[in-house]
Every structure is written in structure tokens, then in C-alpha cells.
Amino acid sequence: MDKHHDQRPPPLRDAFTGNGAARPPDPREDLLQPWLRLSTRLSALIGDSGFCALYGRTARLVGPQFDWLPDGQSCKSIQHLLSTLREHFAAADAELADQANAVLLNTFTKLLSTLIGEALTIRLLASAGPGEDEHKNAQEHM
């Protein structure tokens, strides 16, 4: 039996930021870190356009809840997308930006899992996340 059979992908935000990690004075500063790690890993597999398309679908799904987020339709590159996302997070209230980022990351993870399967998503998130100790810590709190 596959040891990952009953595991669900961890919430992406938790898997990448770890629990108990020190936060900078402005919590919006670390919101893009999971996106940077994930885009690095995924762009090698699906390219910039694939990553942008997956983000675009994610943004359309969460758009009604957070209509101030970029929709991803004008995404020319991952760098452009992340720059735009950074600007939108900086302009928003810190708590609202954190909530929106959590919803975006979790929706993105669910879509990715639907496309490539849960086992591969779990392995991908583990390899794209923070150090091994932080990833274990995040899974213990699930």
C-alpha cells in the first residue's frame, strides 16, 4: 500500500511557512515566499504559461471572495505575476492579505492535486517547501 495513500496535501501556506516561524514586522513581506518556491519547482515541469494558467484558474475561483486580487489573465511571466501579486498584497490590509493568500494557496494546491494526483502533489510540495524540519512541523499540526 502506498504510504501517501491517506495523506492529503498540506495547506500550502502552512507547508511553506512552517508553524512558529518568526514573522517580519510586516507579515505581508513573507506572503510571496511559498509562491516563489512553488513557481521554481513547477515552472520546470509546466513552464511559465502553465503556472500562469493554473494561477489564473485559481484567481477566477477565489475572485468573488477577494475581487482586489490580480486575475492572472494578463500574466506574461511568473515574475510579472508575482510582482503584481506583491503590489496587491502591499496595498491591502495585512490581515486581509494573509487571508487571501491562504485561500489562493489552498485553492492552487487543490487544483494541482486534481491535475497531477495527491501523491505527486505531496512530493512536489515537500520538495518545494522549506527545510525538512519545517515541513515535518507543518505536517504534525495538520
mmCIF file with all atom_site columns, C-alpha atoms in Angstrom:
data_model
loop_
_atom_site.group_PDB
_atom_site.id
_atom_site.type_symbol
_atom_site.label_atom_id
_atom_site.label_alt_id
_atom_site.label_comp_id
_atom_site.label_asym_id
_atom_site.label_entity_id
_atom_site.label_seq_id
_atom_site.pdbx_PDB_ins_code
_atom_site.Cartn_x
_atom_site.Cartn_y
_atom_site.Cartn_z
_atom_site.occupancy
_atom_site.B_iso_or_equiv
_atom_site.pdbx_formal_charge
_atom_site.auth_seq_id
_atom_site.auth_comp_id
_atom_site.auth_asym_id
_atom_site.auth_atom_id
_atom_site.pdbx_PDB_model_num
ATOM 1   C CA . MET A 1 1   ? 0.000   0.000  0.000   1.00 0.00 ? 1   MET A CA 1
ATOM 2   C CA . ASP A 1 2   ? 1.301   3.469  -0.852  1.00 0.00 ? 2   ASP A CA 1
ATOM 3   C CA . LYS A 1 3   ? 2.321   5.282  2.313   1.00 0.00 ? 3   LYS A CA 1
ATOM 4   C CA . HIS A 1 4   ? 0.895   8.534  0.879   1.00 0.00 ? 4   HIS A CA 1
ATOM 5   C CA . HIS A 1 5   ? -2.475  6.981  0.095   1.00 0.00 ? 5   HIS A CA 1
ATOM 6   C CA . ASP A 1 6   ? -4.379  8.509  3.010   1.00 0.00 ? 6   ASP A CA 1
ATOM 7   C CA . GLN A 1 7   ? -2.465  11.776 3.187   1.00 0.00 ? 7   GLN A CA 1
ATOM 8   C CA . ARG A 1 8   ? -3.939  14.955 1.841   1.00 0.00 ? 8   ARG A CA 1
ATOM 9   C CA . PRO A 1 9   ? -1.768  17.769 0.560   1.00 0.00 ? 9   PRO A CA 1
ATOM 10  C CA . PRO A 1 10  ? -0.970  20.054 3.466   1.00 0.00 ? 10  PRO A CA 1
ATOM 11  C CA . PRO A 1 11  ? -2.381  23.536 3.276   1.00 0.00 ? 11  PRO A CA 1
ATOM 12  C CA . LEU A 1 12  ? 0.217   25.156 1.077   1.00 0.00 ? 12  LEU A CA 1
ATOM 13  C CA . ARG A 1 13  ? 0.666   28.192 3.274   1.00 0.00 ? 13  ARG A CA 1
ATOM 14  C CA . ASP A 1 14  ? 1.440   26.037 6.315   1.00 0.00 ? 14  ASP A CA 1
ATOM 15  C CA . ALA A 1 15  ? 3.712   23.702 4.384   1.00 0.00 ? 15  ALA A CA 1
ATOM 16  C CA . PHE A 1 16  ? 5.833   26.560 3.127   1.00 0.00 ? 16  PHE A CA 1
ATOM 17  C CA . THR A 1 17  ? 5.936   28.929 6.053   1.00 0.00 ? 17  THR A CA 1
ATOM 18  C CA . GLY A 1 18  ? 6.111   26.421 8.883   1.00 0.00 ? 18  GLY A CA 1
ATOM 19  C CA . ASN A 1 19  ? 4.406   26.964 12.200  1.00 0.00 ? 19  ASN A CA 1
ATOM 20  C CA . GLY A 1 20  ? 6.124   29.026 14.848  1.00 0.00 ? 20  GLY A CA 1
ATOM 21  C CA . ALA A 1 21  ? 8.470   30.710 12.391  1.00 0.00 ? 21  ALA A CA 1
ATOM 22  C CA . ALA A 1 22  ? 9.411   34.268 13.285  1.00 0.00 ? 22  ALA A CA 1
ATOM 23  C CA . ARG A 1 23  ? 7.468   36.753 11.205  1.00 0.00 ? 23  ARG A CA 1
ATOM 24  C CA . PRO A 1 24  ? 8.884   40.014 9.909   1.00 0.00 ? 24  PRO A CA 1
ATOM 25  C CA . PRO A 1 25  ? 7.401   43.283 11.234  1.00 0.00 ? 25  PRO A CA 1
ATOM 26  C CA . ASP A 1 26  ? 5.068   43.478 8.226   1.00 0.00 ? 26  ASP A CA 1
ATOM 27  C CA . PRO A 1 27  ? 3.594   39.992 7.771   1.00 0.00 ? 27  PRO A CA 1
ATOM 28  C CA . ARG A 1 28  ? 2.835   40.757 4.115   1.00 0.00 ? 28  ARG A CA 1
ATOM 29  C CA . GLU A 1 29  ? 6.556   40.545 3.357   1.00 0.00 ? 29  GLU A CA 1
ATOM 30  C CA . ASP A 1 30  ? 6.637   36.752 3.531   1.00 0.00 ? 30  ASP A CA 1
ATOM 31  C CA . LEU A 1 31  ? 3.424   36.063 1.614   1.00 0.00 ? 31  LEU A CA 1
ATOM 32  C CA . LEU A 1 32  ? 5.215   35.519 -1.687  1.00 0.00 ? 32  LEU A CA 1
ATOM 33  C CA . GLN A 1 33  ? 7.757   33.015 -0.378  1.00 0.00 ? 33  GLN A CA 1
ATOM 34  C CA . PRO A 1 34  ? 5.534   29.977 -0.987  1.00 0.00 ? 34  PRO A CA 1
ATOM 35  C CA . TRP A 1 35  ? 4.759   31.248 -4.487  1.00 0.00 ? 35  TRP A CA 1
ATOM 36  C CA . LEU A 1 36  ? 8.454   31.725 -5.248  1.00 0.00 ? 36  LEU A CA 1
ATOM 37  C CA . ARG A 1 37  ? 9.334   28.217 -4.100  1.00 0.00 ? 37  ARG A CA 1
ATOM 38  C CA . LEU A 1 38  ? 6.412   26.628 -5.882  1.00 0.00 ? 38  LEU A CA 1
ATOM 39  C CA . SER A 1 39  ? 6.929   28.541 -9.119  1.00 0.00 ? 39  SER A CA 1
ATOM 40  C CA . THR A 1 40  ? 10.571  27.482 -9.214  1.00 0.00 ? 40  THR A CA 1
ATOM 41  C CA . ARG A 1 41  ? 9.625   23.822 -8.899  1.00 0.00 ? 41  ARG A CA 1
ATOM 42  C CA . LEU A 1 42  ? 6.558   23.892 -11.157 1.00 0.00 ? 42  LEU A CA 1
ATOM 43  C CA . SER A 1 43  ? 7.957   26.038 -13.954 1.00 0.00 ? 43  SER A CA 1
ATOM 44  C CA . ALA A 1 44  ? 10.490  23.294 -14.671 1.00 0.00 ? 44  ALA A CA 1
ATOM 45  C CA . LEU A 1 45  ? 7.582   20.903 -15.203 1.00 0.00 ? 45  LEU A CA 1
ATOM 46  C CA . ILE A 1 46  ? 4.835   23.008 -16.784 1.00 0.00 ? 46  ILE A CA 1
ATOM 47  C CA . GLY A 1 47  ? 6.578   26.217 -17.835 1.00 0.00 ? 47  GLY A CA 1
ATOM 48  C CA . ASP A 1 48  ? 5.656   29.815 -17.097 1.00 0.00 ? 48  ASP A CA 1
ATOM 49  C CA . SER A 1 49  ? 2.498   29.664 -19.182 1.00 0.00 ? 49  SER A CA 1
ATOM 50  C CA . GLY A 1 50  ? 1.284   26.528 -17.386 1.00 0.00 ? 50  GLY A CA 1
ATOM 51  C CA . PHE A 1 51  ? 1.934   28.077 -13.992 1.00 0.00 ? 51  PHE A CA 1
ATOM 52  C CA . CYS A 1 52  ? 0.172   31.284 -15.041 1.00 0.00 ? 52  CYS A CA 1
ATOM 53  C CA . ALA A 1 53  ? -2.789  29.298 -16.367 1.00 0.00 ? 53  ALA A CA 1
ATOM 54  C CA . LEU A 1 54  ? -3.104  27.384 -13.106 1.00 0.00 ? 54  LEU A CA 1
ATOM 55  C CA . TYR A 1 55  ? -2.866  30.616 -11.116 1.00 0.00 ? 55  TYR A CA 1
ATOM 56  C CA . GLY A 1 56  ? -5.437  32.226 -13.456 1.00 0.00 ? 56  GLY A CA 1
ATOM 57  C CA . ARG A 1 57  ? -7.909  29.430 -12.766 1.00 0.00 ? 57  ARG A CA 1
ATOM 58  C CA . THR A 1 58  ? -7.229  29.779 -9.040  1.00 0.00 ? 58  THR A CA 1
ATOM 59  C CA . ALA A 1 59  ? -7.791  33.536 -9.173  1.00 0.00 ? 59  ALA A CA 1
ATOM 60  C CA . ARG A 1 60  ? -11.080 33.087 -11.027 1.00 0.00 ? 60  ARG A CA 1
ATOM 61  C CA . LEU A 1 61  ? -12.297 30.692 -8.347  1.00 0.00 ? 61  LEU A CA 1
ATOM 62  C CA . VAL A 1 62  ? -11.396 32.961 -5.418  1.00 0.00 ? 62  VAL A CA 1
ATOM 63  C CA . GLY A 1 63  ? -12.126 36.219 -7.259  1.00 0.00 ? 63  GLY A CA 1
ATOM 64  C CA . PRO A 1 64  ? -15.639 36.661 -5.896  1.00 0.00 ? 64  PRO A CA 1
ATOM 65  C CA . GLN A 1 65  ? -14.276 36.497 -2.353  1.00 0.00 ? 65  GLN A CA 1
ATOM 66  C CA . PHE A 1 66  ? -11.208 38.708 -2.989  1.00 0.00 ? 66  PHE A CA 1
ATOM 67  C CA . ASP A 1 67  ? -12.018 40.820 -6.047  1.00 0.00 ? 67  ASP A CA 1
ATOM 68  C CA . TRP A 1 68  ? -8.959  43.034 -5.483  1.00 0.00 ? 68  TRP A CA 1
ATOM 69  C CA . LEU A 1 69  ? -6.533  40.210 -6.345  1.00 0.00 ? 69  LEU A CA 1
ATOM 70  C CA . PRO A 1 70  ? -4.919  40.080 -9.790  1.00 0.00 ? 70  PRO A CA 1
ATOM 71  C CA . ASP A 1 71  ? -6.814  37.727 -12.080 1.00 0.00 ? 71  ASP A CA 1
ATOM 72  C CA . GLY A 1 72  ? -3.771  36.286 -13.851 1.00 0.00 ? 72  GLY A CA 1
ATOM 73  C CA . GLN A 1 73  ? -5.244  36.852 -17.314 1.00 0.00 ? 73  GLN A CA 1
ATOM 74  C CA . SER A 1 74  ? -2.515  39.296 -18.285 1.00 0.00 ? 74  SER A CA 1
ATOM 75  C CA . CYS A 1 75  ? 0.227   37.018 -16.955 1.00 0.00 ? 75  CYS A CA 1
ATOM 76  C CA . LYS A 1 76  ? 3.215   37.210 -19.276 1.00 0.00 ? 76  LYS A CA 1
ATOM 77  C CA . SER A 1 77  ? 5.671   35.529 -16.919 1.00 0.00 ? 77  SER A CA 1
ATOM 78  C CA . ILE A 1 78  ? 5.795   34.186 -13.411 1.00 0.00 ? 78  ILE A CA 1
ATOM 79  C CA . GLN A 1 79  ? 7.943   37.153 -12.373 1.00 0.00 ? 79  GLN A CA 1
ATOM 80  C CA . HIS A 1 80  ? 5.295   39.554 -13.680 1.00 0.00 ? 80  HIS A CA 1
ATOM 81  C CA . LEU A 1 81  ? 2.555   37.625 -11.877 1.00 0.00 ? 81  LEU A CA 1
ATOM 82  C CA . LEU A 1 82  ? 4.461   37.616 -8.574  1.00 0.00 ? 82  LEU A CA 1
ATOM 83  C CA . SER A 1 83  ? 5.317   41.295 -8.890  1.00 0.00 ? 83  SER A CA 1
ATOM 84  C CA . THR A 1 84  ? 1.649   42.127 -9.423  1.00 0.00 ? 84  THR A CA 1
ATOM 85  C CA . LEU A 1 85  ? 0.633   39.894 -6.528  1.00 0.00 ? 85  LEU A CA 1
ATOM 86  C CA . ARG A 1 86  ? 3.213   41.615 -4.291  1.00 0.00 ? 86  ARG A CA 1
ATOM 87  C CA . GLU A 1 87  ? 1.767   45.033 -5.184  1.00 0.00 ? 87  GLU A CA 1
ATOM 88  C CA . HIS A 1 88  ? -1.771  43.900 -4.393  1.00 0.00 ? 88  HIS A CA 1
ATOM 89  C CA . PHE A 1 89  ? -0.727  42.371 -1.066  1.00 0.00 ? 89  PHE A CA 1
ATOM 90  C CA . ALA A 1 90  ? 1.156   45.554 -0.128  1.00 0.00 ? 90  ALA A CA 1
ATOM 91  C CA . ALA A 1 91  ? -1.901  47.694 -0.874  1.00 0.00 ? 91  ALA A CA 1
ATOM 92  C CA . ALA A 1 92  ? -4.231  45.515 1.207   1.00 0.00 ? 92  ALA A CA 1
ATOM 93  C CA . ASP A 1 93  ? -4.694  45.339 4.948   1.00 0.00 ? 93  ASP A CA 1
ATOM 94  C CA . ALA A 1 94  ? -2.148  42.844 6.353   1.00 0.00 ? 94  ALA A CA 1
ATOM 95  C CA . GLU A 1 95  ? -4.792  40.509 7.795   1.00 0.00 ? 95  GLU A CA 1
ATOM 96  C CA . LEU A 1 96  ? -6.852  40.543 4.602   1.00 0.00 ? 96  LEU A CA 1
ATOM 97  C CA . ALA A 1 97  ? -3.735  39.915 2.501   1.00 0.00 ? 97  ALA A CA 1
ATOM 98  C CA . ASP A 1 98  ? -2.859  36.926 4.698   1.00 0.00 ? 98  ASP A CA 1
ATOM 99  C CA . GLN A 1 99  ? -6.384  35.513 4.394   1.00 0.00 ? 99  GLN A CA 1
ATOM 100 C CA . ALA A 1 100 ? -6.424  35.979 0.633   1.00 0.00 ? 100 ALA A CA 1
ATOM 101 C CA . ASN A 1 101 ? -3.019  34.369 0.265   1.00 0.00 ? 101 ASN A CA 1
ATOM 102 C CA . ALA A 1 102 ? -4.109  31.357 2.323   1.00 0.00 ? 102 ALA A CA 1
ATOM 103 C CA . VAL A 1 103 ? -7.210  30.884 0.171   1.00 0.00 ? 103 VAL A CA 1
ATOM 104 C CA . LEU A 1 104 ? -5.184  31.317 -3.036  1.00 0.00 ? 104 LEU A CA 1
ATOM 105 C CA . LEU A 1 105 ? -2.536  28.815 -1.965  1.00 0.00 ? 105 LEU A CA 1
ATOM 106 C CA . ASN A 1 106 ? -5.033  26.222 -0.776  1.00 0.00 ? 106 ASN A CA 1
ATOM 107 C CA . THR A 1 107 ? -7.121  26.540 -3.947  1.00 0.00 ? 107 THR A CA 1
ATOM 108 C CA . PHE A 1 108 ? -3.979  26.342 -6.098  1.00 0.00 ? 108 PHE A CA 1
ATOM 109 C CA . THR A 1 109 ? -2.943  23.182 -4.212  1.00 0.00 ? 109 THR A CA 1
ATOM 110 C CA . LYS A 1 110 ? -6.349  21.566 -4.698  1.00 0.00 ? 110 LYS A CA 1
ATOM 111 C CA . LEU A 1 111 ? -6.309  22.315 -8.423  1.00 0.00 ? 111 LEU A CA 1
ATOM 112 C CA . LEU A 1 112 ? -2.773  20.991 -8.734  1.00 0.00 ? 112 LEU A CA 1
ATOM 113 C CA . SER A 1 113 ? -3.761  17.835 -6.865  1.00 0.00 ? 113 SER A CA 1
ATOM 114 C CA . THR A 1 114 ? -6.724  17.361 -9.187  1.00 0.00 ? 114 THR A CA 1
ATOM 115 C CA . LEU A 1 115 ? -4.444  17.636 -12.200 1.00 0.00 ? 115 LEU A CA 1
ATOM 116 C CA . ILE A 1 116 ? -1.472  15.533 -11.141 1.00 0.00 ? 116 ILE A CA 1
ATOM 117 C CA . GLY A 1 117 ? -2.785  13.470 -8.238  1.00 0.00 ? 117 GLY A CA 1
ATOM 118 C CA . GLU A 1 118 ? -2.404  13.709 -4.497  1.00 0.00 ? 118 GLU A CA 1
ATOM 119 C CA . ALA A 1 119 ? 0.743   11.612 -4.125  1.00 0.00 ? 119 ALA A CA 1
ATOM 120 C CA . LEU A 1 120 ? 2.695   13.629 -6.672  1.00 0.00 ? 120 LEU A CA 1
ATOM 121 C CA . THR A 1 121 ? 1.380   16.900 -5.229  1.00 0.00 ? 121 THR A CA 1
ATOM 122 C CA . ILE A 1 122 ? 2.528   15.884 -1.746  1.00 0.00 ? 122 ILE A CA 1
ATOM 123 C CA . ARG A 1 123 ? 6.006   15.022 -3.043  1.00 0.00 ? 123 ARG A CA 1
ATOM 124 C CA . LEU A 1 124 ? 6.166   18.228 -5.043  1.00 0.00 ? 124 LEU A CA 1
ATOM 125 C CA . LEU A 1 125 ? 5.146   20.371 -2.078  1.00 0.00 ? 125 LEU A CA 1
ATOM 126 C CA . ALA A 1 126 ? 7.646   18.615 0.154   1.00 0.00 ? 126 ALA A CA 1
ATOM 127 C CA . SER A 1 127 ? 10.467  19.226 -2.303  1.00 0.00 ? 127 SER A CA 1
ATOM 128 C CA . ALA A 1 128 ? 9.478   22.848 -2.927  1.00 0.00 ? 128 ALA A CA 1
ATOM 129 C CA . GLY A 1 129 ? 8.827   23.744 0.697   1.00 0.00 ? 129 GLY A CA 1
ATOM 130 C CA . PRO A 1 130 ? 11.140  24.928 3.446   1.00 0.00 ? 130 PRO A CA 1
ATOM 131 C CA . GLY A 1 131 ? 13.705  22.703 5.126   1.00 0.00 ? 131 GLY A CA 1
ATOM 132 C CA . GLU A 1 132 ? 12.794  19.181 6.180   1.00 0.00 ? 132 GLU A CA 1
ATOM 133 C CA . ASP A 1 133 ? 12.351  20.124 9.862   1.00 0.00 ? 133 ASP A CA 1
ATOM 134 C CA . GLU A 1 134 ? 9.871   22.880 8.995   1.00 0.00 ? 134 GLU A CA 1
ATOM 135 C CA . HIS A 1 135 ? 7.904   20.571 6.698   1.00 0.00 ? 135 HIS A CA 1
ATOM 136 C CA . LYS A 1 136 ? 7.636   17.904 9.419   1.00 0.00 ? 136 LYS A CA 1
ATOM 137 C CA . ASN A 1 137 ? 6.491   20.573 11.877  1.00 0.00 ? 137 ASN A CA 1
ATOM 138 C CA . ALA A 1 138 ? 3.794   21.717 9.444   1.00 0.00 ? 138 ALA A CA 1
ATOM 139 C CA . GLN A 1 139 ? 2.525   18.156 8.943   1.00 0.00 ? 139 GLN A CA 1
ATOM 140 C CA . GLU A 1 140 ? 2.418   17.496 12.691  1.00 0.00 ? 140 GLU A CA 1
ATOM 141 C CA . HIS A 1 141 ? -0.030  20.388 13.115  1.00 0.00 ? 141 HIS A CA 1
ATOM 142 C CA . MET A 1 142 ? -2.444  19.205 10.423  1.00 0.00 ? 142 MET A CA 1
#
